[in-house]
Coordinates of C-alpha atoms in Angstrom, one line a residue:
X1 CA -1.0 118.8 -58.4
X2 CA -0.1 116.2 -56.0
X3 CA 3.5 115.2 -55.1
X4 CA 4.1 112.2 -58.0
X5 CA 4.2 108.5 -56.3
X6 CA 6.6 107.2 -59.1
X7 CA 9.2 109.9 -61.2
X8 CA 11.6 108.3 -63.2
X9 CA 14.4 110.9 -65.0
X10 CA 17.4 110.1 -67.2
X11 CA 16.2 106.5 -67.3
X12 CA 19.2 104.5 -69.3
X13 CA 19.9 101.4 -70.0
X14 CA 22.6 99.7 -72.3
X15 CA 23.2 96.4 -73.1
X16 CA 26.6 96.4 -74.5
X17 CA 26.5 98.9 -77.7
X18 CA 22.7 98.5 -77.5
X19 CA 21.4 101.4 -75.9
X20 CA 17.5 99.7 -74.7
X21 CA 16.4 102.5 -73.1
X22 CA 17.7 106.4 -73.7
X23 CA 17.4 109.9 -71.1
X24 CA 14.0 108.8 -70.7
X25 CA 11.9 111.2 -68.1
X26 CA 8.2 110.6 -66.8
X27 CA 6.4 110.7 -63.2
X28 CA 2.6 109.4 -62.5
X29 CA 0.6 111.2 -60.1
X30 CA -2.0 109.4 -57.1
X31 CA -5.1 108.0 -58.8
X32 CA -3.4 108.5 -61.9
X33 CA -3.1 105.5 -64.6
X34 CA -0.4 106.2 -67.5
X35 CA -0.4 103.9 -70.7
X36 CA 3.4 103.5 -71.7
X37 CA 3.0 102.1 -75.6
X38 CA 5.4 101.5 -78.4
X39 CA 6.2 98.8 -81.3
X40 CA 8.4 95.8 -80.2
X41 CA 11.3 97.0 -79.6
X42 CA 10.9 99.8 -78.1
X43 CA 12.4 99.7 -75.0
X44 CA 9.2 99.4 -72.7
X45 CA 9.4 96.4 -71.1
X46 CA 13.5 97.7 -70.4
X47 CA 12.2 100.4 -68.9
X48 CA 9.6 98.3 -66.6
X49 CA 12.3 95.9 -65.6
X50 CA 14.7 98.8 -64.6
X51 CA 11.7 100.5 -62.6
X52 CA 11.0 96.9 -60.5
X53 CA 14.4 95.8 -60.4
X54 CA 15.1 92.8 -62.8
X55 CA 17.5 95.3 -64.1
X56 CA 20.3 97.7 -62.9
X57 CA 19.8 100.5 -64.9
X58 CA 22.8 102.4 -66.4
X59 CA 21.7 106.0 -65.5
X60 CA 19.2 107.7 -64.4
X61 CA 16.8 107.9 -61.2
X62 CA 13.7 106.1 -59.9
X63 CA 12.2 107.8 -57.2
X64 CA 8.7 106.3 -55.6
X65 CA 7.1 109.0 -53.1
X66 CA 11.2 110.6 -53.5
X67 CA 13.1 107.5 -52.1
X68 CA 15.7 106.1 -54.7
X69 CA 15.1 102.8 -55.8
X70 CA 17.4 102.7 -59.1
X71 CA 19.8 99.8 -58.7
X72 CA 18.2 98.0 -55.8
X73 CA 17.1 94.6 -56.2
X74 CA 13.7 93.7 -57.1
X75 CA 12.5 91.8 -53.5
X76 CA 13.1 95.7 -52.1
X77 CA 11.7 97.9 -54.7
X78 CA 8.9 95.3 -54.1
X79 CA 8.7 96.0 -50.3
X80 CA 9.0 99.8 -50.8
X81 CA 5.5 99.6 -52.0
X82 CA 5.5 98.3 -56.0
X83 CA 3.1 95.6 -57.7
X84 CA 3.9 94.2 -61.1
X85 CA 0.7 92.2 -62.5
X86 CA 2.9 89.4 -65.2
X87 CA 1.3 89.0 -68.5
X88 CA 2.8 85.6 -67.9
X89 CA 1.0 83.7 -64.9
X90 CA 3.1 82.4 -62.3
X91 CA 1.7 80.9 -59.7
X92 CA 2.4 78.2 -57.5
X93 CA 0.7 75.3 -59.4
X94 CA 0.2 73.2 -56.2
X95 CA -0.7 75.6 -54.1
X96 CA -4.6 76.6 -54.2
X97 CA -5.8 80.2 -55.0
X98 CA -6.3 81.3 -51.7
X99 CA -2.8 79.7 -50.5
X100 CA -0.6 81.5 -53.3
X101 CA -2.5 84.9 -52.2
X102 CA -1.7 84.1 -48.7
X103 CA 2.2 83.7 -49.5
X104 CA 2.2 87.4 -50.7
X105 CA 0.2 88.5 -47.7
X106 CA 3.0 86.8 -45.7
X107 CA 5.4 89.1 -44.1
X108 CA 9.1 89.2 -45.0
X109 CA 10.4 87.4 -41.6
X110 CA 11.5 84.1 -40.9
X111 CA 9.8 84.1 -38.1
X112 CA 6.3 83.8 -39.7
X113 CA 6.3 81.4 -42.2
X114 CA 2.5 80.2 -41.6
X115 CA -0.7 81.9 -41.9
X116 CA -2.8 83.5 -38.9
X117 CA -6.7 83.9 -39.0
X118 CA -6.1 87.5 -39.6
X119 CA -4.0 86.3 -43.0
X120 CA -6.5 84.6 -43.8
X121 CA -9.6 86.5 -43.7
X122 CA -7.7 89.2 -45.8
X123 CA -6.3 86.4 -48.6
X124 CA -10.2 85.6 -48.9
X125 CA -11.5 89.3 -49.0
X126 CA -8.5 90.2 -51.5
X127 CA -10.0 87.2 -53.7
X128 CA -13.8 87.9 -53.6
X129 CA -12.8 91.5 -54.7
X130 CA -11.1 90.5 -58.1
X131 CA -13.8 87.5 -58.9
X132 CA -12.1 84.1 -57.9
X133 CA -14.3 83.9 -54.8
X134 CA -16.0 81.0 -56.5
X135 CA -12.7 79.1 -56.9
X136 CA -10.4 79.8 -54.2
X137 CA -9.7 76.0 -53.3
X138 CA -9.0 74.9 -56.4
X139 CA -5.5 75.3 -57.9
X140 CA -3.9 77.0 -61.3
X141 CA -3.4 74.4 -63.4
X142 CA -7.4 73.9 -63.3
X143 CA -8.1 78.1 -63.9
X144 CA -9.5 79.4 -67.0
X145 CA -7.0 82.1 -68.1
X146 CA -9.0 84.9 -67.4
X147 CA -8.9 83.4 -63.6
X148 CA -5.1 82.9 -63.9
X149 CA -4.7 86.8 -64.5
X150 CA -6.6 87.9 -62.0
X151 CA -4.9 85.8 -59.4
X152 CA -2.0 87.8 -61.3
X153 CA -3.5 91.2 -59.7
X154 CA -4.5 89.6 -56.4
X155 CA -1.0 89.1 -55.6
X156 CA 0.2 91.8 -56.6
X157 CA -2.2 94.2 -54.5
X158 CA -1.7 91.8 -51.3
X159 CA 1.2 93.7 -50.5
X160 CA -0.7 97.2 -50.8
X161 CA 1.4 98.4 -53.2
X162 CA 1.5 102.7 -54.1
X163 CA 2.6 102.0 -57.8
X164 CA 1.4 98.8 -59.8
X165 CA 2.6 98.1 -62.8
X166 CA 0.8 95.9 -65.6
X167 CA 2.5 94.3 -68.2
X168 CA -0.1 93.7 -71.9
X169 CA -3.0 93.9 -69.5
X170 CA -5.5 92.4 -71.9
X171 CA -3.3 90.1 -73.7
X172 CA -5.6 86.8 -74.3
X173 CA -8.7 88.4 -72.8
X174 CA -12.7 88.2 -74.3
X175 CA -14.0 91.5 -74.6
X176 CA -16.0 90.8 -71.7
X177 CA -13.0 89.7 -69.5
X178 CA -11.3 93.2 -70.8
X179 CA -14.1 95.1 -69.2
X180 CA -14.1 93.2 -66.1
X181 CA -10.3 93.9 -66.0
X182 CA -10.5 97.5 -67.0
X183 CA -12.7 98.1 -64.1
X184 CA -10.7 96.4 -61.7
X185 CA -7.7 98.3 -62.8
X186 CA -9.8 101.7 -62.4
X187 CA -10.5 100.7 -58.6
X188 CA -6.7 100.6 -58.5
X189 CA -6.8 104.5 -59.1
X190 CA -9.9 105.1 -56.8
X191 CA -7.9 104.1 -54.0
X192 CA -5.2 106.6 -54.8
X193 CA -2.8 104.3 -56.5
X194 CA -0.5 104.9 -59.1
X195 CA -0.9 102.6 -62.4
X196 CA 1.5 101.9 -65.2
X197 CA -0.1 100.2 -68.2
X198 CA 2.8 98.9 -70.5
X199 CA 1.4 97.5 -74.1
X200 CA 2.4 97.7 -77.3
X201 CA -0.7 100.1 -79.1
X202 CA -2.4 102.9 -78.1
X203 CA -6.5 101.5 -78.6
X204 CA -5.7 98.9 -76.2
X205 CA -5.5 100.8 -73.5
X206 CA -6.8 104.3 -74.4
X207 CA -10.4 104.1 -73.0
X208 CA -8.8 103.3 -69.2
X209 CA -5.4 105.2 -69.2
X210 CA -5.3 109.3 -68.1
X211 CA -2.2 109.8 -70.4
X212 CA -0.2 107.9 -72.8
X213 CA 3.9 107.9 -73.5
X214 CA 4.8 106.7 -76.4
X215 CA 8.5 105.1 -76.9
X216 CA 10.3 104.1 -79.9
X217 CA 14.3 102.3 -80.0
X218 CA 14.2 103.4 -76.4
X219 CA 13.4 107.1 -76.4
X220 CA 10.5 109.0 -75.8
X221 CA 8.3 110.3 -79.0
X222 CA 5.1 111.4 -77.6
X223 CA 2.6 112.2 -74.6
X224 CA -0.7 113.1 -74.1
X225 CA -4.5 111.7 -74.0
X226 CA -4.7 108.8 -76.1
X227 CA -6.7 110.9 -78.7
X228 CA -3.7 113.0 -78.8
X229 CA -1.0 110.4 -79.4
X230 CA -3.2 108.4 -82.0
X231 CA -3.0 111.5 -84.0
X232 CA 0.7 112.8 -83.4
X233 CA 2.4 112.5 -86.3
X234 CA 5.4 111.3 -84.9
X235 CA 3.3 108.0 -83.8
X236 CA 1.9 107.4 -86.8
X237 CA 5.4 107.5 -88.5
X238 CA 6.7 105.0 -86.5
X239 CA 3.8 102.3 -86.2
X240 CA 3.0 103.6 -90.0
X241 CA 5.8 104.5 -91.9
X242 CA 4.4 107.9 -93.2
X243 CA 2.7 107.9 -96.9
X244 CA 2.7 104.5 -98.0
X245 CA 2.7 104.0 -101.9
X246 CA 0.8 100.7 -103.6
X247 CA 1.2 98.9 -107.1
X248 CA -1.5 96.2 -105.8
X249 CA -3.6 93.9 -108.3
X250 CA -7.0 94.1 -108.3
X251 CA -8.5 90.7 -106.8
X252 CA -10.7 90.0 -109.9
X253 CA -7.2 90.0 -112.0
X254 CA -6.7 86.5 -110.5
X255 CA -7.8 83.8 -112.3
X256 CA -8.5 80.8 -109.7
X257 CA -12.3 80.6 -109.4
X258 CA -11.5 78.9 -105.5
X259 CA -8.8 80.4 -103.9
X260 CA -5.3 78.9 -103.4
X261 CA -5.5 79.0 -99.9
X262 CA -8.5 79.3 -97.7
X263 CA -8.4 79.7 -94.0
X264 CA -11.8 79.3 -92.2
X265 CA -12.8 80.0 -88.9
X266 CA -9.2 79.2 -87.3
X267 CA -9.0 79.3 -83.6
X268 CA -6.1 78.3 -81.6
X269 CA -5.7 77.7 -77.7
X270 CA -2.4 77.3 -75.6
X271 CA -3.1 76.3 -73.0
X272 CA -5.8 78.4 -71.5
X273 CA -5.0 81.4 -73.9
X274 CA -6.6 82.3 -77.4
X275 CA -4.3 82.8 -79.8
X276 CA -6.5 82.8 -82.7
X277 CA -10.0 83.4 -82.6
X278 CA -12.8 82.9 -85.7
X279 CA -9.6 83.6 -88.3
X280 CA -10.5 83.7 -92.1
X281 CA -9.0 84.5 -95.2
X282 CA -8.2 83.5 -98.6
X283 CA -5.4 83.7 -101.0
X284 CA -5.0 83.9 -104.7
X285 CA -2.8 82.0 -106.6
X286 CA 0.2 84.4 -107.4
X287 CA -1.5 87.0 -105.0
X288 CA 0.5 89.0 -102.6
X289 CA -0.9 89.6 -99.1
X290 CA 0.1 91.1 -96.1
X291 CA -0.8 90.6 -92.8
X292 CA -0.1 93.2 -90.6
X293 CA -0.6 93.0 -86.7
X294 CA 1.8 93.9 -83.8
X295 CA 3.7 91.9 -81.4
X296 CA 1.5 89.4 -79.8
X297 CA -1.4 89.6 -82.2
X298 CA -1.2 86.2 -83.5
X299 CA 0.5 86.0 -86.7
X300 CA 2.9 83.6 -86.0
X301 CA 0.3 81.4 -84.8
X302 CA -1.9 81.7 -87.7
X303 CA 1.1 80.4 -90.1
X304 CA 2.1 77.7 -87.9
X305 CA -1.7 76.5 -87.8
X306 CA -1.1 77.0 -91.5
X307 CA 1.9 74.9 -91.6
X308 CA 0.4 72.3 -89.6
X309 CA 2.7 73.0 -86.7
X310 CA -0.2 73.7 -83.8
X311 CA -3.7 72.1 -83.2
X312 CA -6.4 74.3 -84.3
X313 CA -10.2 74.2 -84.6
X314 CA -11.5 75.4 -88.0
X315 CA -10.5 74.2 -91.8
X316 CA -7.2 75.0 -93.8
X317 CA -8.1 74.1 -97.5
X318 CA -5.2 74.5 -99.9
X319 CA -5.7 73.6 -103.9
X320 CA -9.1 72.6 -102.7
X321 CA -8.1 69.8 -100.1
X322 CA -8.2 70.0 -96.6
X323 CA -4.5 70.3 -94.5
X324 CA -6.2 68.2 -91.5
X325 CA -4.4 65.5 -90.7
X326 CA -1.2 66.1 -92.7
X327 CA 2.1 66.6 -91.1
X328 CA 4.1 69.7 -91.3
X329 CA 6.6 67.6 -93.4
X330 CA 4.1 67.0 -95.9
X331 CA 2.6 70.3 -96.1
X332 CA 5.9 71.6 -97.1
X333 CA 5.7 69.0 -100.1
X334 CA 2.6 70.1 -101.0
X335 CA 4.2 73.6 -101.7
X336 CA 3.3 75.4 -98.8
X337 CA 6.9 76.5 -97.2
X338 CA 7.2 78.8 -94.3
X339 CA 10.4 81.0 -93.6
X340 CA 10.1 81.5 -89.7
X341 CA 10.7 84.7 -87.9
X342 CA 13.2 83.3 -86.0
X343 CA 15.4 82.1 -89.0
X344 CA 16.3 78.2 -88.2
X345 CA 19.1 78.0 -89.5
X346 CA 22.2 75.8 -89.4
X347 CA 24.9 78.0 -87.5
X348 CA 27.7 75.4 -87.8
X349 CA 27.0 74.5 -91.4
X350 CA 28.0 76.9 -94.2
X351 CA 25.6 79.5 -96.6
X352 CA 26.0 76.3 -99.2
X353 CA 25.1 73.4 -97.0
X354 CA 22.0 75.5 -95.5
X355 CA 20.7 76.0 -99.3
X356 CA 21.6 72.4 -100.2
X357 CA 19.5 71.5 -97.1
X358 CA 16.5 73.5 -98.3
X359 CA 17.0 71.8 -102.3
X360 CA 17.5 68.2 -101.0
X361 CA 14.7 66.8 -103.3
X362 CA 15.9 68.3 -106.5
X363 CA 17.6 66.6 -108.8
X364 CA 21.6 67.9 -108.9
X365 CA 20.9 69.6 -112.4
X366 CA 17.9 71.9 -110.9
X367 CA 19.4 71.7 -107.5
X368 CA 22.3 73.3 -109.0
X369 CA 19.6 75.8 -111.7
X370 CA 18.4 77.1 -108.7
X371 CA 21.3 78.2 -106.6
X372 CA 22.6 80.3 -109.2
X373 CA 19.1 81.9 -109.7
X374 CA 18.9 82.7 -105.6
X375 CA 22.6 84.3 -105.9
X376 CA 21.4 86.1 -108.5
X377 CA 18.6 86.9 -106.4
X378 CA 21.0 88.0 -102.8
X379 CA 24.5 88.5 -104.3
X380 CA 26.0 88.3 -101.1
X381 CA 25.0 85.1 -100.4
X382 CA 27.3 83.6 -103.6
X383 CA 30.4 85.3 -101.7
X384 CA 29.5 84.2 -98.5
X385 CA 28.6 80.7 -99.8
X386 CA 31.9 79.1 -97.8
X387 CA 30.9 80.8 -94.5
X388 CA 29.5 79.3 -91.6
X389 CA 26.2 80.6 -90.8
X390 CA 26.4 81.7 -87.6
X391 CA 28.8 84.3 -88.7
X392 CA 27.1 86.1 -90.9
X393 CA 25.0 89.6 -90.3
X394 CA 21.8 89.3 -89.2
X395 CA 20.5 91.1 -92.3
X396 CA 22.9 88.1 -94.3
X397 CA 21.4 85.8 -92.4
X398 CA 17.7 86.5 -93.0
X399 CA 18.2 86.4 -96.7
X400 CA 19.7 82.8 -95.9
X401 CA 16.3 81.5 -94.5
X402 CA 14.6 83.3 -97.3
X403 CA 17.0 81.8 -100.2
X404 CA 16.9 78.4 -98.4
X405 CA 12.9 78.5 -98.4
X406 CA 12.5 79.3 -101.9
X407 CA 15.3 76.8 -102.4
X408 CA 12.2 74.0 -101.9
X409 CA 10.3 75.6 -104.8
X410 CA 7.5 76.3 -102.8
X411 CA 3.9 77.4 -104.3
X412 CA 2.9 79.7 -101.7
X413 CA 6.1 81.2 -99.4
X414 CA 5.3 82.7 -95.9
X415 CA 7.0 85.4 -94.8
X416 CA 6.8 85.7 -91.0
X417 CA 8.7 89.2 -89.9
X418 CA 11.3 89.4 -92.2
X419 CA 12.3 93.1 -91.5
X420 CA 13.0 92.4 -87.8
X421 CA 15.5 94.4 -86.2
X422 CA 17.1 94.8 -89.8
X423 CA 19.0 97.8 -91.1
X424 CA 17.5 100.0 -94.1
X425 CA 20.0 98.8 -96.8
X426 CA 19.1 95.5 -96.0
X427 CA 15.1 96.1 -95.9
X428 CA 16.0 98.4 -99.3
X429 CA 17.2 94.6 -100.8
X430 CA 14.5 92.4 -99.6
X431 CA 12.2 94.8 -101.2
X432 CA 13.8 94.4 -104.4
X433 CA 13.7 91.0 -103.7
X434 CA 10.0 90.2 -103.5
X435 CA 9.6 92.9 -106.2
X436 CA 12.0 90.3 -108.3
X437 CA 9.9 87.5 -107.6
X438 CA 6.5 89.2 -108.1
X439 CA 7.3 90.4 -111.4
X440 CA 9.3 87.4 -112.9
X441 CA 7.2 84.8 -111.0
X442 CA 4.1 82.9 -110.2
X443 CA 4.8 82.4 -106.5
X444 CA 2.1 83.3 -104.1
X445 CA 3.5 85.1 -100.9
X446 CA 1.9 85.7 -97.5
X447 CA 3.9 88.5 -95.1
X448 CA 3.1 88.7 -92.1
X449 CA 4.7 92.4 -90.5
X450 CA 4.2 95.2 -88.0
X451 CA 6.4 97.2 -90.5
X452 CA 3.5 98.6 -92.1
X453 CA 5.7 100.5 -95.1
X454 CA 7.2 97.4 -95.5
X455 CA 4.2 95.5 -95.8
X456 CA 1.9 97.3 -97.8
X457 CA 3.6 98.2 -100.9
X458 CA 4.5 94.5 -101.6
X459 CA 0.6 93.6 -101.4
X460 CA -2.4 93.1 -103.0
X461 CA -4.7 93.1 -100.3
X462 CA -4.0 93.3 -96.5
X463 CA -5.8 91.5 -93.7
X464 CA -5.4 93.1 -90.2
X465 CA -4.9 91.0 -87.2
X466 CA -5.6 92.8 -83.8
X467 CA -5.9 90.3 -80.5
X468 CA -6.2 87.1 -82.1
X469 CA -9.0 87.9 -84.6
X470 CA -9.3 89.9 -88.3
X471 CA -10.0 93.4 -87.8
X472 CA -9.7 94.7 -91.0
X473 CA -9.8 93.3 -94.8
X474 CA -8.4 95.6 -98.0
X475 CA -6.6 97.0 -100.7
X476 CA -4.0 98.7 -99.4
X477 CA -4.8 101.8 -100.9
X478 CA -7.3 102.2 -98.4
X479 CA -5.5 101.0 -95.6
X480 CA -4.6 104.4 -94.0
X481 CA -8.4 105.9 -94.1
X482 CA -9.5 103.2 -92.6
X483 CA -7.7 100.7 -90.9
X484 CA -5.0 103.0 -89.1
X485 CA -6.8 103.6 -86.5
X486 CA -7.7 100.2 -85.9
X487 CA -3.5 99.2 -86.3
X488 CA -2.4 102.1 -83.6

């Protein structure tokens, strides 16, 4: 075996309490490409940032080609010979393409601050070889996104790097640009490189890497070929939850003859990037239905196109009538309430004035009905009713932006990642919750969740939403024979 180019051991890093990244240990050899995957949260993007400097790790060592570089700042580790490829593009937008790969090329002197012929020929050679030859004079705000990431990897193989590291490498990408990158990234470990793929699932990256670590709340679970690691049962715990149990509804026990909600051919652009691609699905009235997808995969998206909160192409139909045109304000009217992953609430107002908010339009009689039905519903909401939001737990806080978004009386309620970052005994009460309202109400609810055991047992059907389009459509009892694989 060859001398490893990159071994990290002990890597920590805490934040506070928060221990991000914990004793983690691995090393990647010349011509060797490892895949480092794991749910959100995981600690893998830590533990990139701590390898290339945008953070000072806490312990540990990171050795490239056995000089130290744990705790020096990112312009060094950069010098000593590592490339990080941004899933964010950030080029210099007034610069043209050949001019920002020229400014890596440039040597770290202040003596040099233009570019020679010799600069130049190589800033053009480096460009031909990942495919913007055919726009090198125009500039990045013009690029198709495809374009932008590979100006991405020109710059950061300018600097003939031994290690490059690539963060979601084939986030927004067509299956056609994904094989154009996939090869490029293999010429990376022709030349003797080292590569470190960081994503969040295992089948994104499994046909390109040699081996695959798998994290999870910062620690290491799992290593092997990706065939290896899809199976471990440890994985599958963790993106899966284990044996998942069901009390779903058949769809022909729903009466509607056209479905509550029906999503057609969605697609969604920012920017340059496709967020949502050919989307469709439909929903019941009083139906449950999950959405499952990781990090990234465009559920969020989907809702807000739902919500009327992003330009999309495609057709939204809900009771029948199309949502084009309509404001977000007025699709909330119509019944259709969203509860966002990030909360919204009111941090300077108190647990009463955010649910008042929420039941503005009710008359003070049902207004006052339906608080005492929602602290029925979270009983810690009625004794924290005189505290300001912003003090609560963040477990008390996302029943808060649930109670306030059934406080509206809404028809259909999305869900978007209620479970995030949340303790047991409080995922153990939203259960009951939505239990609660499935059994005692006609509400219809769509969850959108990478928690899997979460997910499922509240549902009547699933949809699964891997890189911006529908993979997978089902009962959940069949989810884990056959979509599984498709989620890891």
């Amino acid at each position: 075996m060859n001398a490893p180019v990159l071994e990290v051991r002990g890597l920590t890093k805490r934040f506070g309490g928060l221990v991000a990244v914990k004793d983690l240990s691995f090393s990647i050899a010349p011509g060797e490409i490892l895949g480092l995957i794991g749910p959100n949260g995981s600690g893998k993007s830590t533990a990139m940032k701590c390898i290339i400097g945008v953070e000072r790790p806490s312990a540990g060592s990171v050795k490239l080609e056995g000089q130290e570089l744990a705790g020096l700042p990112a312009h060094r580790i950069a010098r000593h010979g590592v490339g990080l490829v941004f899933q964010h593009s950030r080029p210099l937008p007034r610069q043209t393409v050949l001019e920002n790969i020229k400014v890596a090329l440039l040597p770290d002197s202040l003596l040099q601050l233009f570019s020679g012929p010799e600069i130049d020929a190589k800033a053009r050679e480096i460009a031909e070889r990942v495919g913007l030859g055919s726009v090198i004079e125009r500039k990045p705000p013009t690029l198709a996104f495809a374009d932008l990431r590979r100006l991405e990897l020109a710059k950061a193989i300018a600097r003939d790097p031994k290690l490059v590291l690539v963060d979601e490498p084939f986030a927004g990408l067509t299956a056609s640009e994904v094989k154009e990158f996939s090869s490029l990234i293999t010429a990376f470990r022709n030349e003797g490189r080292a590569v470190l793929l960081v994503d969040h699932n295992v089948k994104s990256v499994s046909a390109l890497v040699d081996r695959v670590l798998a994290m999870y709340l910062g620690e290491y679970i799992a290593e092997g070929s990706a065939a290896e690691v899809m199976q471990n049962e440890t994985v599958r715990r963790v993106y899966l939850g284990g044996a998942l149990k069901s009390s779903a509804r058949p769809e022909t026990s729903f009466g509607d003859a056209t479905p509550a909600l029906q999503v057609e051919n969605v697609s969604v652009l920012y920017g340059k990037a496709q967020a949502l691609q050919g989307v469709s699905l439909h929903i019941h009235e009083g139906e449950f239905v999950s959405l499952v997808g990781l990090n990234g995969a465009g559920k969020t998206t989907l809702f807000n196109a739902i919500s009327g909160l992003v330009p999309h192409s495609g057709e939204i139909r809900w009771s029948g009538a199309p949502l084009r045109g309509k404001s977000a304000a007025a699709i909330a009217r119509d019944g259709l309430v969203q509860c966002p992953e990030t909360r919204e609430l009111f941090g300077e107002m108190s647990v009463l004035e955010n649910l008042d908010l929420g039941g503005q339009h009710l008359a003070r009689a049902e207004r006052a009905e339906r608080l005492e039905w929602l602290f029925d519903l979270f009983p810690i909401l009625k004794d924290r009713r005189g505290q300001m939001a912003r003090t609560l737990s963040g477990g008390e806080q996302q029943m808060l932006a649930i109670a306030r978004a059934l406080m509206m009386k809404p028809k259909l309620l999305i869900l978007d990642e209620p479970t995030l970052g949340l303790a047991p005994v409080i995922l153990e009460t939203l259960s009951k919750a939505l239990d609660r309202l499935r059994q005692t109400t006609s509400i219809t609810v769509l969850l959108g969740e990478q928690n899997v055991t979460f997910a499922l047992p509240h549902a009547d059907r699933v949809y699964v939403l891997d890189h911006a389009r529908i993979a997978w459509e089902g009962p959940p009892g069949r989810f884990e024979k056959e979509a599984a694989a498709t989620y890891l």
